[in-house]
Amino acid sequence: MTDLPEQLAEIRDDFLGLAVKERLQLLLEFSNELPALPERYADHPDLFERVEECQSPVFIFVEVDDANIVHIFAMAPKEAPTTRGFASILAQGLAGLSADEVLAVADDFPQGLGLTEAVSPLRIRGMTAMLARIKRQVREKLSS
Amino acid sequence: MAVEVDTAAQFSQFAHPERLVSGEWLEAHLGTPGLVVVESDEDVLLYETGHIPTAVKIDWHTDLNDPVERDYIDSAAFAKLLGSKGIARDTTVVIYGDKNNWWAAYALWVFTLFGHEDVRLLDGGRAKWEADGRAYTTDPESATAVDYPVVERNDAPIRAYKDDVLAHLGNPLIDVRSPEEFSGERTTAPAYPEEGTLRAGHIPSAVNIPWAKAAAEDGTFRPLDQLNALYRDEAGLKDGDSIVAYCRIGERSSHTWFVLTHLLGFEGVRNYDGSWTEWGSAVRVPIVKGAEPGDVPAAR
């Protein structure tokens, strides 16, 4: 397996360095940090793909720019802080990576964050699904 | 010592009005000795974003389930959990949560397995509390631990296992999932494919009454006449019936179990918590596809 990109590995290490209960607080911080949509997308919810696997509605949109760098935008309601936290981890952890680097991230990366115990295995699957969607959108962007 | 019941007029029509409290009542009673407020949500972080003052958090997934086996925690773990949350055996517990109290009702049902007597729901849950403009706090949980006795969990009266359901066939079954899951068009709840099964459809003879029909737009329970129309007229339930409700993992059917037991006053209602994630993958159990309930199968 390929090593995780540096910023994703840092996020993972930050979680693993905390007691289980404190990991929830860090997830909440990520949740609060999920950036608002850039203006060019704010009025275009139609561009976003809903991740059906998530328990709460979350919408994901991926851009691959001319330099082959991936940008991820996500939108989830404030009533779904866990989902927002998952999206925020991925958006921050994958920010600035090349398309190939994103595609090389292990599909089961969410299972290694130390959150399974804190949020339950069932819930963490929502994040795994989100990562799969992001990778699929990157592949689609590359082939189009 | 039990805290006085909420005598609000909208609850008096129900069989057990003492099982519900309004936001107004709860706000006025916060801090009353003998009362503990519990938040139980689908989203495990919601409590941290803000919760009703004094409330403690109990999560169905991480607190009430055994970490290894697919079962609830045992008597010793339950006693330890409740004691740590400041709940004694005679404490009045009011539970509330997100999604029309879906998980709050599940927590209440688990409390009932252990015979905790005075456990109530905040009608409308988080959504109504917020819509009414009532206060939240982000203060960390600060319960003073007390002793909770180790009491035997008694599943039989309100919990059905798969074999119980097989033996129950011929008696009323309520399937509270979406019509698409009931008919077998899909093996998973909309938006929940991680809980998929090997087969799709429903338990033969089950009537489909999606759980959310019991909730009004603001998340509160519908009035008695509407609930009677739904469960007595449409589903054909009669007093004296033995009833089993199920969904996918037992959480939506806990909501229906609460309605049937505490609001409509049916006795002998059991929640089949194995639900479709067990039945839909079990070997040699009868399944019906399509929108119709189907016939009761012959014993195999």
CSV table of C-alpha atoms in Angstrom, one decimal, chain B:
chain,number,residue,atom,x,y,z
B,1,MET,CA,-38.7,10.0,43.6
B,2,ALA,CA,-40.7,10.5,40.4
B,3,VAL,CA,-41.0,14.1,39.2
B,4,GLU,CA,-44.6,15.2,38.6
B,5,VAL,CA,-46.0,14.4,35.2
B,6,ASP,CA,-46.7,16.9,32.4
B,7,THR,CA,-50.5,17.4,32.5
B,8,ALA,CA,-50.6,19.3,29.2
B,9,ALA,CA,-53.9,18.8,27.4
B,10,GLN,CA,-52.4,17.4,24.2
B,11,PHE,CA,-51.1,14.4,26.1
B,12,SER,CA,-54.2,13.6,28.1
B,13,GLN,CA,-55.8,11.8,25.2
B,14,PHE,CA,-53.1,9.2,25.1
B,15,ALA,CA,-53.2,5.9,27.0
B,16,HIS,CA,-50.0,6.8,29.0
B,17,PRO,CA,-49.7,10.6,29.0
B,18,GLU,CA,-47.0,10.3,31.7
B,19,ARG,CA,-44.6,9.1,29.0
B,20,LEU,CA,-44.4,12.5,27.3
B,21,VAL,CA,-43.3,15.9,28.3
B,22,SER,CA,-43.5,19.2,26.4
B,23,GLY,CA,-40.6,21.7,26.0
B,24,GLU,CA,-42.5,24.1,28.2
B,25,TRP,CA,-42.6,21.5,31.0
B,26,LEU,CA,-39.0,20.5,30.6
B,27,GLU,CA,-37.7,24.0,30.6
B,28,ALA,CA,-39.7,24.7,33.8
B,29,HIS,CA,-38.4,21.5,35.5
B,30,LEU,CA,-34.7,21.7,34.5
B,31,GLY,CA,-32.6,21.2,37.6
B,32,THR,CA,-35.4,19.5,39.6
B,33,PRO,CA,-33.9,16.9,41.9
B,34,GLY,CA,-34.7,13.4,40.6
B,35,LEU,CA,-34.8,14.5,37.0
B,36,VAL,CA,-32.1,13.6,34.5
B,37,VAL,CA,-32.3,14.7,30.8
B,38,VAL,CA,-30.7,12.4,28.3
B,39,GLU,CA,-29.8,13.3,24.7
B,40,SER,CA,-29.7,10.4,22.2
B,41,ASP,CA,-29.1,11.1,18.5
B,42,GLU,CA,-28.4,9.6,15.2
B,43,ASP,CA,-25.6,12.1,14.7
B,44,VAL,CA,-23.0,11.4,17.4
B,45,LEU,CA,-21.7,15.0,17.5
B,46,LEU,CA,-24.9,16.9,17.9
B,47,TYR,CA,-24.8,16.9,21.7
B,48,GLU,CA,-21.4,18.6,21.5
B,49,THR,CA,-22.7,21.3,19.2
B,50,GLY,CA,-25.2,22.3,21.9
B,51,HIS,CA,-27.7,20.5,24.1
B,52,ILE,CA,-30.4,21.2,26.6
B,53,PRO,CA,-28.9,22.5,29.8
B,54,THR,CA,-28.0,19.8,32.3
B,55,ALA,CA,-28.6,17.0,29.7
B,56,VAL,CA,-26.2,14.0,29.6
B,57,LYS,CA,-25.4,12.1,26.4
B,58,ILE,CA,-26.1,8.4,25.8
B,59,ASP,CA,-25.3,7.1,22.4
B,60,TRP,CA,-27.2,4.1,21.1
B,61,HIS,CA,-24.3,2.8,19.0
B,62,THR,CA,-21.4,3.4,21.4
B,63,ASP,CA,-23.0,3.2,24.8
B,64,LEU,CA,-26.0,0.9,24.6
B,65,ASN,CA,-24.6,-1.8,22.3
B,66,ASP,CA,-22.2,-4.5,23.3
B,67,PRO,CA,-18.9,-3.7,21.5
B,68,VAL,CA,-18.4,-7.3,20.3
B,69,GLU,CA,-21.7,-9.2,20.0
B,70,ARG,CA,-24.8,-7.9,18.3
B,71,ASP,CA,-26.7,-7.4,21.5
B,72,TYR,CA,-27.3,-4.7,24.0
B,73,ILE,CA,-25.0,-4.2,27.0
B,74,ASP,CA,-25.4,-6.5,29.9
B,75,SER,CA,-26.8,-5.7,33.3
B,76,ALA,CA,-23.5,-4.7,34.9
B,77,ALA,CA,-22.5,-2.4,32.0
B,78,PHE,CA,-26.0,-0.8,32.1
B,79,ALA,CA,-25.7,-0.2,35.8
B,80,LYS,CA,-22.3,1.4,35.3
B,81,LEU,CA,-23.4,3.6,32.4
B,82,LEU,CA,-26.5,4.9,34.1
B,83,GLY,CA,-24.7,5.4,37.4
B,84,SER,CA,-22.0,7.4,35.7
B,85,LYS,CA,-24.7,9.6,34.1
B,86,GLY,CA,-26.2,10.5,37.5
B,87,ILE,CA,-29.2,8.2,37.0
B,88,ALA,CA,-30.5,6.2,39.9
B,89,ARG,CA,-33.1,3.5,39.7
B,90,ASP,CA,-35.9,5.9,40.8
B,91,THR,CA,-34.7,8.8,38.6
B,92,THR,CA,-37.2,10.4,36.2
B,93,VAL,CA,-35.4,10.2,32.8
B,94,VAL,CA,-36.5,12.4,29.9
B,95,ILE,CA,-34.9,11.4,26.6
B,96,TYR,CA,-34.8,13.6,23.5
B,97,GLY,CA,-33.0,13.5,20.2
B,98,ASP,CA,-32.8,14.3,16.5
B,99,LYS,CA,-34.8,12.9,13.6
B,100,ASN,CA,-38.2,12.9,15.3
B,101,ASN,CA,-36.8,11.2,18.4
B,102,TRP,CA,-36.0,8.2,16.4
B,103,TRP,CA,-32.9,7.2,18.4
B,104,ALA,CA,-34.4,8.7,21.6
B,105,ALA,CA,-37.2,6.2,21.3
B,106,TYR,CA,-34.7,3.4,20.8
B,107,ALA,CA,-32.8,4.4,23.9
B,108,LEU,CA,-36.1,4.5,25.8
B,109,TRP,CA,-36.9,1.0,24.7
B,110,VAL,CA,-33.5,-0.2,25.8
B,111,PHE,CA,-34.1,1.4,29.2
B,112,THR,CA,-37.3,-0.5,29.3
B,113,LEU,CA,-35.5,-3.8,28.8
B,114,PHE,CA,-33.9,-3.1,32.1
B,115,GLY,CA,-37.2,-2.2,33.7
B,116,HIS,CA,-36.3,1.4,34.3
B,117,GLU,CA,-39.7,2.6,35.3
B,118,ASP,CA,-39.9,6.3,34.8
B,119,VAL,CA,-38.6,7.1,31.4
B,120,ARG,CA,-40.2,9.7,29.1
B,121,LEU,CA,-39.8,11.4,25.8
B,122,LEU,CA,-39.6,15.1,25.1
B,123,ASP,CA,-42.3,15.4,22.4
B,124,GLY,CA,-40.8,16.8,19.2
B,125,GLY,CA,-37.2,16.2,20.3
B,126,ARG,CA,-34.4,18.6,19.3
B,127,ALA,CA,-36.2,20.0,16.3
B,128,LYS,CA,-39.2,21.3,18.3
B,129,TRP,CA,-37.0,22.5,21.2
B,130,GLU,CA,-35.0,24.6,18.6
B,131,ALA,CA,-38.1,25.7,16.7
B,132,ASP,CA,-39.6,27.0,19.9
B,133,GLY,CA,-36.4,29.1,20.5
B,134,ARG,CA,-35.4,27.3,23.7
B,135,ALA,CA,-31.8,27.4,25.0
B,136,TYR,CA,-28.9,25.1,24.3
B,137,THR,CA,-25.6,25.1,26.1
B,138,THR,CA,-22.2,23.7,25.1
B,139,ASP,CA,-21.2,23.2,28.7
B,140,PRO,CA,-19.4,19.8,29.0
B,141,GLU,CA,-21.4,17.0,30.7
B,142,SER,CA,-21.2,17.3,34.4
B,143,ALA,CA,-23.1,14.5,36.0
B,144,THR,CA,-22.4,13.4,39.6
B,145,ALA,CA,-22.0,9.6,39.6
B,146,VAL,CA,-24.6,7.7,41.7
B,147,ASP,CA,-25.2,4.0,42.3
B,148,TYR,CA,-27.5,2.2,39.9
B,149,PRO,CA,-28.3,-1.4,40.8
B,150,VAL,CA,-27.4,-4.3,38.6
B,151,VAL,CA,-30.8,-5.5,37.4
B,152,GLU,CA,-31.5,-8.4,35.2
B,153,ARG,CA,-32.3,-7.4,31.6
B,154,ASN,CA,-35.8,-8.9,30.8
B,155,ASP,CA,-36.1,-9.1,27.0
B,156,ALA,CA,-39.1,-11.3,26.6
B,157,PRO,CA,-42.0,-8.8,27.1
B,158,ILE,CA,-40.9,-6.2,24.6
B,159,ARG,CA,-38.2,-7.8,22.4
B,160,ALA,CA,-38.7,-10.5,19.8
B,161,TYR,CA,-35.9,-12.7,18.4
B,162,LYS,CA,-36.0,-14.2,14.9
B,163,ASP,CA,-37.5,-17.5,16.3
B,164,ASP,CA,-40.1,-15.6,18.2
B,165,VAL,CA,-41.1,-13.9,14.9
B,166,LEU,CA,-41.4,-17.3,13.1
B,167,ALA,CA,-43.6,-18.5,16.0
B,168,HIS,CA,-45.6,-15.2,15.8
B,169,LEU,CA,-46.6,-15.6,12.1
B,170,GLY,CA,-50.4,-15.4,11.9
B,171,ASN,CA,-50.4,-12.5,14.4
B,172,PRO,CA,-50.1,-8.8,13.4
B,173,LEU,CA,-46.7,-7.7,12.1
B,174,ILE,CA,-46.0,-4.1,11.4
B,175,ASP,CA,-43.1,-3.3,8.9
B,176,VAL,CA,-42.2,0.4,9.5
B,177,ARG,CA,-39.7,0.7,6.7
B,178,SER,CA,-40.1,2.7,3.5
B,179,PRO,CA,-42.5,1.3,0.8
B,180,GLU,CA,-39.4,0.6,-1.4
B,181,GLU,CA,-37.8,-1.5,1.2
B,182,PHE,CA,-41.1,-3.3,2.0
B,183,SER,CA,-41.7,-4.2,-1.6
B,184,GLY,CA,-38.2,-5.4,-2.1
B,185,GLU,CA,-37.2,-2.9,-4.8
B,186,ARG,CA,-34.2,-2.2,-2.6
B,187,THR,CA,-32.3,-4.0,0.1
B,188,THR,CA,-31.4,-0.9,2.0
B,189,ALA,CA,-33.1,2.1,3.4
B,190,PRO,CA,-32.8,5.2,1.1
B,191,ALA,CA,-29.5,6.7,2.1
B,192,TYR,CA,-28.4,3.7,4.3
B,193,PRO,CA,-26.9,1.1,1.9
B,194,GLU,CA,-24.2,0.2,4.4
B,195,GLU,CA,-26.8,-1.8,6.2
B,196,GLY,CA,-27.6,-4.0,3.2
B,197,THR,CA,-28.9,-7.5,3.2
B,198,LEU,CA,-28.7,-10.5,0.9
B,199,ARG,CA,-32.5,-10.6,0.2
B,200,ALA,CA,-35.1,-8.0,-0.3
B,201,GLY,CA,-38.8,-7.9,0.6
B,202,HIS,CA,-40.8,-8.3,3.8
B,203,ILE,CA,-41.9,-10.8,6.4
B,204,PRO,CA,-45.0,-12.5,5.0
B,205,SER,CA,-48.3,-11.0,6.2
B,206,ALA,CA,-46.6,-7.8,7.6
B,207,VAL,CA,-48.5,-4.5,7.0
B,208,ASN,CA,-46.4,-1.6,5.9
B,209,ILE,CA,-46.9,1.5,8.0
B,210,PRO,CA,-43.7,3.7,7.6
B,211,TRP,CA,-42.8,4.9,11.1
B,212,ALA,CA,-42.7,8.6,10.3
B,213,LYS,CA,-46.4,8.6,9.6
B,214,ALA,CA,-46.8,8.8,13.4
B,215,ALA,CA,-45.0,12.1,13.5
B,216,ALA,CA,-46.3,15.5,12.6
B,217,GLU,CA,-44.2,18.0,10.6
B,218,ASP,CA,-42.8,19.6,13.8
B,219,GLY,CA,-41.6,16.2,15.0
B,220,THR,CA,-44.3,15.8,17.7
B,221,PHE,CA,-46.5,12.7,17.8
B,222,ARG,CA,-49.8,13.0,15.9
B,223,PRO,CA,-53.0,13.3,17.8
B,224,LEU,CA,-54.8,10.2,19.0
B,225,ASP,CA,-57.5,10.1,16.3
B,226,GLN,CA,-54.9,10.2,13.5
B,227,LEU,CA,-52.8,7.5,15.2
B,228,ASN,CA,-56.0,5.4,15.6
B,229,ALA,CA,-56.8,5.9,11.9
B,230,LEU,CA,-53.3,4.7,11.0
B,231,TYR,CA,-52.9,1.7,13.2
B,232,ARG,CA,-56.4,0.5,14.0
B,233,ASP,CA,-58.2,1.4,10.8
B,234,GLU,CA,-55.4,1.0,8.2
B,235,ALA,CA,-53.2,-1.6,9.8
B,236,GLY,CA,-56.2,-3.4,11.4
B,237,LEU,CA,-54.8,-3.7,14.9
B,238,LYS,CA,-57.2,-4.6,17.7
B,239,ASP,CA,-57.0,-4.5,21.5
B,240,GLY,CA,-55.7,-7.7,22.8
B,241,ASP,CA,-53.5,-8.3,19.7
B,242,SER,CA,-50.0,-9.6,20.1
B,243,ILE,CA,-48.0,-7.4,17.8
B,244,VAL,CA,-44.4,-7.4,16.5
B,245,ALA,CA,-42.9,-4.3,14.8
B,246,TYR,CA,-39.6,-4.3,12.8
B,247,CYS,CA,-37.6,-2.2,10.5
B,248,ARG,CA,-33.9,-2.6,9.6
B,249,ILE,CA,-32.0,-2.6,12.9
B,250,GLY,CA,-34.9,-1.9,15.2
B,251,GLU,CA,-34.5,1.9,15.6
B,252,ARG,CA,-37.5,3.1,13.5
B,253,SER,CA,-39.6,0.3,15.0
B,254,SER,CA,-38.8,1.5,18.5
B,255,HIS,CA,-40.5,4.7,17.6
B,256,THR,CA,-43.6,2.7,16.5
B,257,TRP,CA,-43.3,0.5,19.6
B,258,PHE,CA,-43.5,3.7,21.7
B,259,VAL,CA,-46.6,4.8,19.8
B,260,LEU,CA,-48.4,1.5,20.0
B,261,THR,CA,-47.5,0.8,23.7
B,262,HIS,CA,-47.5,4.2,25.4
B,263,LEU,CA,-49.8,6.3,23.2
B,264,LEU,CA,-52.4,3.8,22.0
B,265,GLY,CA,-52.1,1.5,25.0
B,266,PHE,CA,-51.6,-1.9,23.2
B,267,GLU,CA,-50.1,-4.5,25.6
B,268,GLY,CA,-47.8,-7.1,24.3
B,269,VAL,CA,-46.1,-5.2,21.6
B,270,ARG,CA,-42.6,-6.4,20.8
B,271,ASN,CA,-39.8,-4.9,18.8
B,272,TYR,CA,-37.9,-7.3,16.6
B,273,ASP,CA,-34.5,-5.5,16.7
B,274,GLY,CA,-32.8,-8.1,14.5
B,275,SER,CA,-35.2,-6.7,11.9
B,276,TRP,CA,-34.4,-6.8,8.2
B,277,THR,CA,-30.6,-6.9,8.6
B,278,GLU,CA,-31.1,-10.3,10.2
B,279,TRP,CA,-34.2,-11.6,8.4
B,280,GLY,CA,-33.0,-10.5,5.0
B,281,SER,CA,-29.8,-12.5,5.4
B,282,ALA,CA,-31.1,-15.5,7.4
B,283,VAL,CA,-31.3,-18.9,5.8
B,284,ARG,CA,-34.7,-20.5,5.1
B,285,VAL,CA,-37.0,-17.8,6.4
B,286,PRO,CA,-40.1,-16.9,4.3
B,287,ILE,CA,-40.0,-13.7,2.4
B,288,VAL,CA,-42.7,-11.9,0.3
B,289,LYS,CA,-41.9,-9.4,-2.4
B,290,GLY,CA,-44.2,-6.7,-3.7
B,291,ALA,CA,-46.5,-4.1,-2.1
B,292,GLU,CA,-49.1,-6.7,-0.7
B,293,PRO,CA,-48.6,-8.2,2.8
B,294,GLY,CA,-48.9,-11.8,1.4
B,295,ASP,CA,-50.2,-14.9,3.1
B,296,VAL,CA,-49.1,-16.4,6.3
B,297,PRO,CA,-46.8,-19.3,5.2
B,298,ALA,CA,-47.2,-22.9,6.4
B,299,ALA,CA,-44.7,-23.9,9.1
B,300,ARG,CA,-41.5,-25.4,7.7
